[in-house]
Short mmCIF file of C-alpha atoms in Angstrom, two decimals:
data_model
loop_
_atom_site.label_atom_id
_atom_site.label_comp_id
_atom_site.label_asym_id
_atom_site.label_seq_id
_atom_site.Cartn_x
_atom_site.Cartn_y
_atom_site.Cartn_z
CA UNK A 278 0.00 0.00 0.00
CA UNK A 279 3.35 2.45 -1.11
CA UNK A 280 0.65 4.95 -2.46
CA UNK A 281 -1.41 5.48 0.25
CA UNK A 282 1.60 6.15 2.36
CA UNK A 283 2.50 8.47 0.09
CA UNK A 284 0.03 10.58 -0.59
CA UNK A 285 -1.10 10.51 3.33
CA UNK A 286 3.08 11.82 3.79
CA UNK A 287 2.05 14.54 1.33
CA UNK A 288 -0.99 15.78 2.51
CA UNK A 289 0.85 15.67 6.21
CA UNK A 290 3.32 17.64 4.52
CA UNK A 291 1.20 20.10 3.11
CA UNK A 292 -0.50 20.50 6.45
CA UNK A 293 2.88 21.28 8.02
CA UNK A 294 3.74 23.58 5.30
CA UNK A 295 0.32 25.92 5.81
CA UNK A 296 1.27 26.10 9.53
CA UNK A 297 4.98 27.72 8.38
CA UNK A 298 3.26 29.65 5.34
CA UNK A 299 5.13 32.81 6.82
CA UNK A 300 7.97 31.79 7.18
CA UNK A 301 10.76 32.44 4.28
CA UNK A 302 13.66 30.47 6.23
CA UNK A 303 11.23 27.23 6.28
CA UNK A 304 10.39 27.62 2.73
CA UNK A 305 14.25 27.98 1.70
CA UNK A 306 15.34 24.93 3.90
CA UNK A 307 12.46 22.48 2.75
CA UNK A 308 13.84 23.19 -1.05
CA UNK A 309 16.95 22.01 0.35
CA UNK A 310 15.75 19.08 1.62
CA UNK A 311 13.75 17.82 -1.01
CA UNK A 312 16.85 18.55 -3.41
CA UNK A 313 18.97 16.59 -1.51
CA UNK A 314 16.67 13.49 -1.03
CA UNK A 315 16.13 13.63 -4.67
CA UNK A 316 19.59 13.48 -5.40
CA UNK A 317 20.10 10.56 -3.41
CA UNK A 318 16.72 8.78 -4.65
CA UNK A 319 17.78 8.99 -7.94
CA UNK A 320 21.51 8.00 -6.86
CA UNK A 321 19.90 4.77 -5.33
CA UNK A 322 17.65 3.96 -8.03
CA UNK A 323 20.71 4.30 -10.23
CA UNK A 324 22.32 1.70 -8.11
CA UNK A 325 19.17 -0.45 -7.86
CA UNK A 326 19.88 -0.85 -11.99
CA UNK A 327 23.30 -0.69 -12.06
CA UNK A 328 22.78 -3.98 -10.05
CA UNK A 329 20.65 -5.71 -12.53
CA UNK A 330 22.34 -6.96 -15.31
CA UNK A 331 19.02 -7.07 -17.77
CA UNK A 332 18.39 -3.68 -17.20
CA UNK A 333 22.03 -2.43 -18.00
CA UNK A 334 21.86 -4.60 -20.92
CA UNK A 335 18.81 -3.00 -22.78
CA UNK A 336 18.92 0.64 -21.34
CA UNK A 337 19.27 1.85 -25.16
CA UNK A 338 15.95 0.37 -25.62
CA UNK A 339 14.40 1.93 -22.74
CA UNK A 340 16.12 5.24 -23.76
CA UNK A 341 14.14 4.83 -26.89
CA UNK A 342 11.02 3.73 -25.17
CA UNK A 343 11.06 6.92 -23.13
CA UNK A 344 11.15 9.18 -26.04
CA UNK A 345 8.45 7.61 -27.77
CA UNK A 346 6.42 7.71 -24.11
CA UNK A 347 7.54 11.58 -24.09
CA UNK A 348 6.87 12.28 -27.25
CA UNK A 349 3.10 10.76 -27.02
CA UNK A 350 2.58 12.38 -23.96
CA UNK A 351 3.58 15.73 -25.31
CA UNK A 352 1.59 15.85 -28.63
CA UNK A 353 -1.46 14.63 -26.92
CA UNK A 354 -1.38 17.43 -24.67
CA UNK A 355 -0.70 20.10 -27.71
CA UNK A 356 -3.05 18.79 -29.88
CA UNK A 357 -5.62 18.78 -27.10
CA UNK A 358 -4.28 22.58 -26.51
CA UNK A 359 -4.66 23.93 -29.71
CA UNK A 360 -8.23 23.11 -29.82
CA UNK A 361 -9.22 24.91 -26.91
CA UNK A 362 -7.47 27.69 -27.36
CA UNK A 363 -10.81 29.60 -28.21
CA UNK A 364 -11.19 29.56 -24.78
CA UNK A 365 -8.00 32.16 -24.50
CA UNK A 366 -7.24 35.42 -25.63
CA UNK A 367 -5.10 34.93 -28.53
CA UNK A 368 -2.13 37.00 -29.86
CA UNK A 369 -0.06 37.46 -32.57
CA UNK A 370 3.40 35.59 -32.40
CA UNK A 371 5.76 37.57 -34.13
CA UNK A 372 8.60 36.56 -35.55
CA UNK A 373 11.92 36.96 -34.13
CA UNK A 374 15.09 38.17 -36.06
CA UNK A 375 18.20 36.20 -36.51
CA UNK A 376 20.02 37.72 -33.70
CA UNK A 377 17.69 37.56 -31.24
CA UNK A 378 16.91 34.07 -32.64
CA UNK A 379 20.64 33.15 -31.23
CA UNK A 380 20.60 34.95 -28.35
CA UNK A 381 16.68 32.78 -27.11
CA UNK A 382 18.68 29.37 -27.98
CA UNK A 383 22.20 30.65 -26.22
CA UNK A 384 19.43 31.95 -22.78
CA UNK A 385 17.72 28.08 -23.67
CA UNK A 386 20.78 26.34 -23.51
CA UNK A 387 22.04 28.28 -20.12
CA UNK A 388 18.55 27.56 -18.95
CA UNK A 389 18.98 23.31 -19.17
CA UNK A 390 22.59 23.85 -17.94
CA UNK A 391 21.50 25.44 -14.95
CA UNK A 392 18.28 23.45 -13.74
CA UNK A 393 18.70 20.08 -11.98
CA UNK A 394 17.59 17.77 -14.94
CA UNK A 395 21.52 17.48 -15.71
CA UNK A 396 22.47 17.05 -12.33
CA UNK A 397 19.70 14.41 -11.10
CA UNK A 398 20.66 12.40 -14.42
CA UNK A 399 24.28 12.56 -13.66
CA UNK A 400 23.51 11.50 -10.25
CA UNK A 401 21.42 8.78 -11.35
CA UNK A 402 24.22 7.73 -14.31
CA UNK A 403 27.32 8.12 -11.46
CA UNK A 404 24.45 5.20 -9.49
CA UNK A 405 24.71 2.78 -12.31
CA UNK A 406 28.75 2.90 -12.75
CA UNK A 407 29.56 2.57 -9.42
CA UNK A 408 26.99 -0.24 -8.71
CA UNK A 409 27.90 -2.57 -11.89
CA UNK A 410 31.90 -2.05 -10.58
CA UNK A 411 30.21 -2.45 -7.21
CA UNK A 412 32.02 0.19 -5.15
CA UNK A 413 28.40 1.31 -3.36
CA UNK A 414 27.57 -0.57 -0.49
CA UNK A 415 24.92 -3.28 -0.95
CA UNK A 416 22.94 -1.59 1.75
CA UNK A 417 22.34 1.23 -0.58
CA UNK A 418 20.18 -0.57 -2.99
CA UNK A 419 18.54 -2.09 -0.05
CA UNK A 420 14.83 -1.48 -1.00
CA UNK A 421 14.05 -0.17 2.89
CA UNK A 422 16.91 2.44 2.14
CA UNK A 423 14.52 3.77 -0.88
CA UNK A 424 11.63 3.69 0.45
CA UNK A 425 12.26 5.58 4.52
CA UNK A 426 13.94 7.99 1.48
CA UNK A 427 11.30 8.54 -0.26
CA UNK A 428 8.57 8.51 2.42
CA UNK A 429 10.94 11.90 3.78
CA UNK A 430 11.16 13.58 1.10
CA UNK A 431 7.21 13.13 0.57
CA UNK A 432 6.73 15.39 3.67
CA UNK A 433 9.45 17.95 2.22
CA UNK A 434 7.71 17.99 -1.05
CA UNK A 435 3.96 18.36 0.69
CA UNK A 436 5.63 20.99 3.06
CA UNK A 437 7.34 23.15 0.24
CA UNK A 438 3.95 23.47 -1.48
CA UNK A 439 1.99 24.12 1.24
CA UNK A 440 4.33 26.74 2.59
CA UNK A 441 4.29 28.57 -1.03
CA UNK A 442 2.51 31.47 -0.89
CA UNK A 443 2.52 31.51 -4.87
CA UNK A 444 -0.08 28.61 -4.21
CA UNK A 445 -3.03 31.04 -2.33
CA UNK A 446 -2.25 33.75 -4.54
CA UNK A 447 -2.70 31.99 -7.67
CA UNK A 448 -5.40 30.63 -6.59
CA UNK A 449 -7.26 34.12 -5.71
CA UNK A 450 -5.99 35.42 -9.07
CA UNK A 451 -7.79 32.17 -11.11
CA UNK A 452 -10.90 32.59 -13.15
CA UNK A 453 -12.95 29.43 -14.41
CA UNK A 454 -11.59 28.98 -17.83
CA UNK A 455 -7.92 28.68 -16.47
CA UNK A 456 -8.61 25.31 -14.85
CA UNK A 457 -8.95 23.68 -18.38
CA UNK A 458 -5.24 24.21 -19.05
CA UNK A 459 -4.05 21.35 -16.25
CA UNK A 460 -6.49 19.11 -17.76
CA UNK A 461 -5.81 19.66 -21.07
CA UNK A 462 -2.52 18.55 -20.06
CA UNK A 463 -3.74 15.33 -17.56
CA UNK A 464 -5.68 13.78 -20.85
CA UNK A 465 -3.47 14.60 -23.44
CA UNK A 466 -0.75 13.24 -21.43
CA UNK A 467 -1.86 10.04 -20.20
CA UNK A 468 -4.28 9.72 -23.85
CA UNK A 469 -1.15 9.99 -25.89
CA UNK A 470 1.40 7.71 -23.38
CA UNK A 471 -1.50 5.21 -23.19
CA UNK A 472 -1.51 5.32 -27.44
CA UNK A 473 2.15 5.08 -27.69
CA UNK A 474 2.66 2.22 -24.88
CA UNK A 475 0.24 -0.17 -27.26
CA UNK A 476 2.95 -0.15 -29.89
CA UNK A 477 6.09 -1.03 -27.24
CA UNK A 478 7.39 -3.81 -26.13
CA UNK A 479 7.18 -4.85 -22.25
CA UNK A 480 5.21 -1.58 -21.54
CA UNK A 481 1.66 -2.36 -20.19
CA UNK A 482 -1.13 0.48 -20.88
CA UNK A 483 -1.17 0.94 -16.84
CA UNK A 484 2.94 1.75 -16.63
CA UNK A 485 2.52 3.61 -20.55
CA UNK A 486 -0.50 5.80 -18.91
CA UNK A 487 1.49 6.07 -15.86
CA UNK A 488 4.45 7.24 -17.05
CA UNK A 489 2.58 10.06 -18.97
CA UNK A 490 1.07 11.13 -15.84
CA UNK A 491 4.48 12.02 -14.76
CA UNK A 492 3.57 15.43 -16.13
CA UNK A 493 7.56 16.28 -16.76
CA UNK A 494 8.01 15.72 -12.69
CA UNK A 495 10.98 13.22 -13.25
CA UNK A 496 12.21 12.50 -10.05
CA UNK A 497 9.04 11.84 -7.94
CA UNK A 498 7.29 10.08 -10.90
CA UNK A 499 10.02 8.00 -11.17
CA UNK A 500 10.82 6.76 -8.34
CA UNK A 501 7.12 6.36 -7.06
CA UNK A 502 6.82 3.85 -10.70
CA UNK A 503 10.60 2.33 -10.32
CA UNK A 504 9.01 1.15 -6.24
CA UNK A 505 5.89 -0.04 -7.97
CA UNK A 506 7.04 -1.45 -11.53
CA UNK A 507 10.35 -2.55 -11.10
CA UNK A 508 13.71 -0.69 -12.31
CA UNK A 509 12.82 -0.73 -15.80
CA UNK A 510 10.13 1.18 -15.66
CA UNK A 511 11.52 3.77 -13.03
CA UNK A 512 14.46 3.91 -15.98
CA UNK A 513 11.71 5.17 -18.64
CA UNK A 514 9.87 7.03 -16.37
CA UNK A 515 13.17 9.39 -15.48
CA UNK A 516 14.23 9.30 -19.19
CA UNK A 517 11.22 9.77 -20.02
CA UNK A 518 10.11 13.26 -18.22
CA UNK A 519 13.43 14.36 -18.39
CA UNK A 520 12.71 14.23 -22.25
CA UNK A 521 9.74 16.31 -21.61
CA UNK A 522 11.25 19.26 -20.03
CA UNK A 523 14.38 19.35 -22.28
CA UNK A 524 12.47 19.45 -25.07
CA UNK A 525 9.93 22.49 -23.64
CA UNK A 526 13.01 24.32 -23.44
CA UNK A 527 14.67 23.59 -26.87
CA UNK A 528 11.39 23.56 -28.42
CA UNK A 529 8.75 26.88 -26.69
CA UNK A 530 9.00 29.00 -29.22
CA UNK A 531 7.73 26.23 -32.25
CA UNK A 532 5.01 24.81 -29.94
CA UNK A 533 3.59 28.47 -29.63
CA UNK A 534 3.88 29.12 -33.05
CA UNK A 535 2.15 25.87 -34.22
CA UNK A 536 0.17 25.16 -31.48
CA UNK A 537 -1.00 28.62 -30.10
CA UNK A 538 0.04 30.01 -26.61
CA UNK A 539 -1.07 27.52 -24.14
CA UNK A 540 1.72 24.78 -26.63
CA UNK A 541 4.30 25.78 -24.54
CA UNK A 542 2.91 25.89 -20.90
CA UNK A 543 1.35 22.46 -21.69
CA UNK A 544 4.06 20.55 -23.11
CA UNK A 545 6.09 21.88 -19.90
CA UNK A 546 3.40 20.00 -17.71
CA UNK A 547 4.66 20.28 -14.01
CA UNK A 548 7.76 21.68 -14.88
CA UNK A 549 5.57 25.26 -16.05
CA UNK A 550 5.42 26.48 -12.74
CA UNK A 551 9.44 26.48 -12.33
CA UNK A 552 12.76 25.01 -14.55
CA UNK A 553 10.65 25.85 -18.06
CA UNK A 554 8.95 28.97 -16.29
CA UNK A 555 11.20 31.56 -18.05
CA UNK A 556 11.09 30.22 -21.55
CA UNK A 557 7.50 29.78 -21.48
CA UNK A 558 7.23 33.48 -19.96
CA UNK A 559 9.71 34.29 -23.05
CA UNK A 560 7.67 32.70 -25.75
CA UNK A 561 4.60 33.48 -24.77
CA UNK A 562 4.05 37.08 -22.89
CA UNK A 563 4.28 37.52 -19.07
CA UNK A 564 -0.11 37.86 -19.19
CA UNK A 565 0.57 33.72 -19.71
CA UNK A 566 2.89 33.59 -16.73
CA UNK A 567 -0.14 33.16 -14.15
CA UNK A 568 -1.67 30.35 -16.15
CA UNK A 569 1.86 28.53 -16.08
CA UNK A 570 2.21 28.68 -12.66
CA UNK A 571 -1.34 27.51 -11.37
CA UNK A 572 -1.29 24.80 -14.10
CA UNK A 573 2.21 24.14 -12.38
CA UNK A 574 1.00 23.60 -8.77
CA UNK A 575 -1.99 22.05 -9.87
CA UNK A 576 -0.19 19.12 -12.07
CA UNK A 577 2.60 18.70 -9.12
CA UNK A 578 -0.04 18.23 -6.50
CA UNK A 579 -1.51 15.43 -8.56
CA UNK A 580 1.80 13.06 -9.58
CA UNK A 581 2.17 11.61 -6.23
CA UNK A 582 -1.87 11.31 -6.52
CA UNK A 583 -2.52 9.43 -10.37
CA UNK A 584 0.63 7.84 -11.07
CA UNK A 585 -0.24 4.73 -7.87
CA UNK A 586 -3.72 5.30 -8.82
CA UNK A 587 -2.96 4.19 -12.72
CA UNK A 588 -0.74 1.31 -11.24
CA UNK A 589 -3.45 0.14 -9.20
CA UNK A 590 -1.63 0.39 -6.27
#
């Protein structure tokens, strides 16, 4: 019963977080703390593979798998966007020159360098070397190691939202139509993963439709699926949603331009309300940044919720 643990941790953590709304210094040390447990998550998840010969053997086949999953989840959610984008005021894209072309891909590329996508996946990568030469301790792919890990950093992660005052104020700032753009991005996400998963090997509909509802949120989602699923599945779910928010940075400026102004903030998914926050802002106009945030929250709050709910666990 991992997922009832861990959404019970999160909604304790929230709880705790609302009590310490106030506070600056708690907000500051819980993003700490949930860094640092994802690191090592991540780091022990890489050693969980880096034990298991099958999985090191195939992981360019679940690197492929993951873009495929990614790549469904993503064009569900902007095809899904661009036809309810009646629903928001539109406005004219306009073209960029050369120059400033280069200088959006050089801020794009700083951007990916600087979040923690690189880090977490060198983390996870440094996991898998040191396990298959077996310099980590065996106690560190002990599952109980994992799990008292990840029940922690559920309380962190329930705690840093609830102690957000970005949360409330979105919230007073939202009018109705604003709550279709998270669920534009729940069914396009898990519709196109679910699609995609029929037409891969050793990917069930529940771990394809899963893995979607990841929502770009690559270390919880992936971990929460690798406890349920198995390693290889917690290996496409990381690949997977890291995909999803490399390619929302790369990639903002097309989606908008193809898919109207909502492309961008829902291809980002969870990852709209922070790491692809200024890209989105870029491509699309600050009056967007509001949606991108509450879509943001909204789509974080519910990854710990769907993705054990999809497993059936």
């Amino acid at each position: 019963m991992i997922s009832l643990t861990v959404i019970g941790l999160f909604v304790v953590g929230i709880g705790i977080g609302i009590i310490f709304r106030k506070s600056e210094l708690f907000l500051n040390v819980t993003e700490k703390l949930v860094t640092i447990a994802v690191f090592a998550l991540l780091f022990f998840l890489g050693v969980s593979v880096g034990s298991d010969p099958r999985i090191v053997n195939n992981i360019s086949t679940l690197g492929w798998q993951a873009v495929m999953l990614s790549s469904g989840a993503i064009t569900g959610s902007l095809l899904l966007a661009k036809l309810m984008a009646s629903f928001f005021r539109k406005k004219e894209v306009s073209s960029s020159n050369p120059e400033k072309r280069e200088t959006n891909m050089g801020s794009r590329l700083m951007q990916m360098l600087r979040n923690q996508s690189l880090w977490i996946l060198l983390f996870f990568v440094a996991g898998i070397v040191l396990s298959v030469y077996e310099i980590t301790p065996r106690i560190l792919g002990h599952e109980n190691v994992s799990t008292a890990t990840l029940y922690t950093m559920m309380i962190f992660v329930g705690a840093g939202i609830g102690s957000d005052p970005r949360a409330l104020d979105i919230l007073k700032q939202t009018s109705l139509h604003i709550l279709i753009v998270p669920v534009i991005v729940i069914i396009g996400s898990i519709g196109g993963s679910l699609i995609i998963a029929q037409f891969l090997d050793n990917v069930s509909s529940a771990n394809g439709m899963a893995v979607g509802a990841g929502f770009g949120y690559y270390s919880l989602s992936a971990i929460i699926i690798g406890k349920i699923s198995g390693g290889e599945m917690g290996v496409i779910a990381l690949l997977s949603n890291i995909f999803r928010e490399v390619i929302t940075l790369v990639a903002a400026p097309l989606m908008v331009r193809w898919f109207g102004q909502l492309g961008a903030i829902v291809s980002g998914g969870a990852t709209a309300m922070d790491t692809t926050l200024p890209v989105i802002v870029k491509a699309t106009g600050k009056e967007y940044a509001v949606i991108s945030i509450f879509s943001g929250i909204v789509l974080s709050v519910l990854v710990p919720v769907l993705v054990p709910l999809l497993l059936g666990h």
